[in-house]
Amino acid sequence: MKYKSISGMHDILPGESPKWQFVEQTAREHFALYGHEEIRTPIVEETPLFARSVGELTDIVQKEMYTFEDKDNLSLTLRPEGTASVVRSAIEHNLINQTSPDLKVYYLGPMYRRERPQKGRFRQFHQIGAESFGSKSPYADAEIIEMLAGYLNKVGLKDWALQINSLGCGHERKAYQEKLKGFFAKNEKNFCDDCRQRIKRNPLRVLDCKNPKCRELSKDHPDILDFLEPESRAHFESVKKTLDELKVPYEINPKMVRGLDYYQRTVFEFVSDRLGAQAAIAAGGRYDSLVKDLGGADIPGVGFAIGIERLLMLIGEPKPIASKKIFVAFLGEAAHARAREVAFQIRQNGISCEIEADEKSLKSQLRKADKLACTHVIIIGEEELKQGMAQVKDFSAKTQTNVPLARIVSFFKGDVVD
Ligand code: HAM
């Protein structure tokens, strides 16, 4: 019996991991410049957390969650996204409260959605996300969008397009939902079963149904921007103005509603036309009621998440860092002991070094050094050992030098021997 990974869930193999490390490390460094600190939450949460935040009638909660009962009859779910867990954790550990509402965090890790796997869409995928709590100001929205744009540029993605919209809040949303209800009513019987339920209870969710028939039926829906009142309109104008000042290009997409229920006012997506149907590389928005809805104080928030797999499909290979990698080859038992000592010293000095565990022919060791892309090989044989010397082959310079064994580390650290 040969086992395979589950459909839509993939191994990240050694050859691919440098790219992952590059985007993750760049995120850590870039987000730290804006004062974001890392938070790590469990990948499993109680199911109601997601139903309450992402929304009971969303596709994510209705169709895509990996939910199971554990032995205490508790319903648990593999997290489909990170924001709900971050808010849960921030409330639980009192990281945000009425007297101290500010918190900036970021997170990296796997998320789970049982969607139909296709290009750029997986069942286990990875997000890099960031959340900023404590301010309703449009500057907070613009700052987090600018942080994300700067990050995408830094990792080498230049051809993104940013789409923004405002979903309003409170009674603006209610008025819009009523208008949508009326708009869908004439074709109600032609929508899928889920959407017929949504039309009654949460018509906004019809707009992100993946059923092609429902998409066609709803494509000319009214725009939410027409329902904004002066305060939300002014908020959106300030977000746009600040993005202009920060030189972050954007376009307004009045049809964008996002697939999660917690958003209010600003929503945004970074898209690429190189991704096919799954065009969003990163997305987010403002969620001013979520903390309160999950039992915390009345604290606003804004954030985003990047899909790492999608990002990696778009950026090229990171430039390899020019560093030495040394292979220590040995011949004979006495040379083996000395070679191990040399390898140990080289690694102690922060230089990468490989050595065989078993004695092999010189030819086989050189072949291995080549396979491992080593830059230098140190050869220590019985004869060299007697003279206290080693041969050093430099593969890129195509030179061979005799170096005293006692000076081998300083040779590699400074590349000079006197
Ligand atoms: P989301 O739009 O559901 O938002 O996901 C964010 C990003 O995750 C997407 O733009 C996409 O790149 C990636 N993604 C989502 N589903 C998949 C999938 N099945 N396969 C591959 N990549 C995928 C959220 O998750 C919100 N929590 C973002 C947020 C944070 N809003 C505020 N704070």
Short mmCIF file of N, CA, C and O in Angstrom, two decimals, residues 327-340 355-366 368 379-383 385:
data_model
loop_
_atom_site.label_atom_id
_atom_site.label_comp_id
_atom_site.label_asym_id
_atom_site.label_seq_id
_atom_site.Cartn_x
_atom_site.Cartn_y
_atom_site.Cartn_z
N PHE A 327 32.73 20.77 1.17
CA PHE A 327 32.66 19.32 1.34
C PHE A 327 34.02 18.85 1.82
O PHE A 327 35.05 19.20 1.23
N VAL A 328 34.05 18.07 2.91
CA VAL A 328 35.33 17.54 3.38
C VAL A 328 35.43 16.08 2.96
O VAL A 328 34.64 15.24 3.41
N ALA A 329 36.38 15.80 2.06
CA ALA A 329 36.58 14.42 1.58
C ALA A 329 37.79 13.83 2.31
O ALA A 329 38.76 14.54 2.58
N PHE A 330 37.73 12.57 2.66
CA PHE A 330 38.85 11.95 3.38
C PHE A 330 39.14 10.57 2.83
O PHE A 330 38.27 9.91 2.25
N LEU A 331 40.39 10.14 3.02
CA LEU A 331 40.80 8.81 2.58
C LEU A 331 41.59 8.16 3.70
O LEU A 331 42.62 8.70 4.11
N GLY A 332 41.09 7.08 4.24
CA GLY A 332 41.78 6.37 5.32
C GLY A 332 41.22 6.75 6.68
O GLY A 332 40.65 7.84 6.86
N GLU A 333 41.41 5.82 7.63
CA GLU A 333 40.79 5.98 8.94
C GLU A 333 41.31 7.17 9.74
O GLU A 333 40.57 7.93 10.34
N ALA A 334 42.65 7.35 9.70
CA ALA A 334 43.25 8.45 10.47
C ALA A 334 42.76 9.78 9.91
O ALA A 334 42.42 10.72 10.64
N ALA A 335 42.69 9.86 8.58
CA ALA A 335 42.24 11.09 7.94
C ALA A 335 40.77 11.36 8.28
O ALA A 335 40.36 12.52 8.42
N HIS A 336 39.98 10.28 8.46
CA HIS A 336 38.56 10.42 8.77
C HIS A 336 38.38 11.23 10.07
O HIS A 336 37.63 12.20 10.12
N ALA A 337 39.14 10.84 11.11
CA ALA A 337 39.00 11.53 12.40
C ALA A 337 39.36 13.01 12.25
O ALA A 337 38.66 13.89 12.76
N ARG A 338 40.46 13.29 11.52
CA ARG A 338 40.90 14.69 11.35
C ARG A 338 39.86 15.48 10.52
O ARG A 338 39.58 16.64 10.80
N ALA A 339 39.32 14.79 9.50
CA ALA A 339 38.34 15.43 8.62
C ALA A 339 37.08 15.82 9.41
O ALA A 339 36.51 16.90 9.22
N ARG A 340 36.66 14.96 10.32
CA ARG A 340 35.48 15.27 11.15
C ARG A 340 35.74 16.51 12.00
O ARG A 340 34.87 17.37 12.16
N ILE A 355 30.03 16.23 5.08
CA ILE A 355 31.05 15.17 5.14
C ILE A 355 30.31 13.83 5.14
O ILE A 355 29.21 13.72 5.70
N GLU A 356 30.89 12.82 4.47
CA GLU A 356 30.25 11.50 4.44
C GLU A 356 30.38 10.83 5.81
O GLU A 356 31.40 11.02 6.50
N ALA A 357 29.38 10.05 6.18
CA ALA A 357 29.49 9.29 7.43
C ALA A 357 30.36 8.05 7.22
O ALA A 357 31.10 7.63 8.12
N ASP A 358 30.29 7.46 6.02
CA ASP A 358 31.06 6.24 5.74
C ASP A 358 32.18 6.56 4.76
O ASP A 358 32.01 7.43 3.90
N GLU A 359 33.27 5.80 4.87
CA GLU A 359 34.37 6.06 3.94
C GLU A 359 33.98 5.59 2.53
O GLU A 359 33.47 4.49 2.35
N LYS A 360 34.18 6.46 1.54
CA LYS A 360 33.87 6.14 0.14
C LYS A 360 35.10 6.48 -0.71
O LYS A 360 36.00 7.17 -0.23
N SER A 361 35.09 6.08 -1.96
CA SER A 361 36.20 6.43 -2.85
C SER A 361 36.21 7.95 -3.06
O SER A 361 35.17 8.62 -2.90
N LEU A 362 37.38 8.48 -3.44
CA LEU A 362 37.49 9.93 -3.67
C LEU A 362 36.51 10.35 -4.78
O LEU A 362 35.84 11.37 -4.68
N LYS A 363 36.43 9.50 -5.81
CA LYS A 363 35.55 9.80 -6.94
C LYS A 363 34.09 9.96 -6.47
O LYS A 363 33.39 10.90 -6.85
N SER A 364 33.67 9.02 -5.63
CA SER A 364 32.29 9.06 -5.15
C SER A 364 32.06 10.30 -4.28
O SER A 364 31.01 10.94 -4.35
N GLN A 365 33.08 10.66 -3.47
CA GLN A 365 32.91 11.84 -2.61
C GLN A 365 32.84 13.12 -3.44
O GLN A 365 32.05 14.02 -3.16
N LEU A 366 33.65 13.18 -4.53
CA LEU A 366 33.62 14.38 -5.39
C LEU A 366 32.28 14.49 -6.11
O LEU A 366 31.74 15.58 -6.29
N LYS A 368 29.45 13.43 -4.94
CA LYS A 368 28.47 13.89 -3.94
C LYS A 368 28.59 15.41 -3.74
O LYS A 368 27.58 16.12 -3.66
N ILE A 379 40.37 18.05 0.59
CA ILE A 379 40.72 16.62 0.52
C ILE A 379 41.81 16.34 1.55
O ILE A 379 42.87 16.99 1.56
N ILE A 380 41.52 15.38 2.43
CA ILE A 380 42.52 14.99 3.44
C ILE A 380 42.77 13.49 3.27
O ILE A 380 41.88 12.67 3.51
N GLY A 381 44.00 13.14 2.80
CA GLY A 381 44.40 11.74 2.67
C GLY A 381 45.48 11.43 3.69
O GLY A 381 45.91 12.32 4.44
N GLU A 382 45.94 10.15 3.69
CA GLU A 382 46.99 9.77 4.66
C GLU A 382 48.23 10.63 4.47
O GLU A 382 48.84 11.10 5.44
N GLU A 383 48.62 10.85 3.20
CA GLU A 383 49.84 11.59 2.87
C GLU A 383 49.74 13.03 3.38
O GLU A 383 50.65 13.54 4.04
N LEU A 385 47.83 14.16 5.67
CA LEU A 385 47.78 14.17 7.12
C LEU A 385 49.18 14.19 7.71
O LEU A 385 49.48 14.97 8.63
#
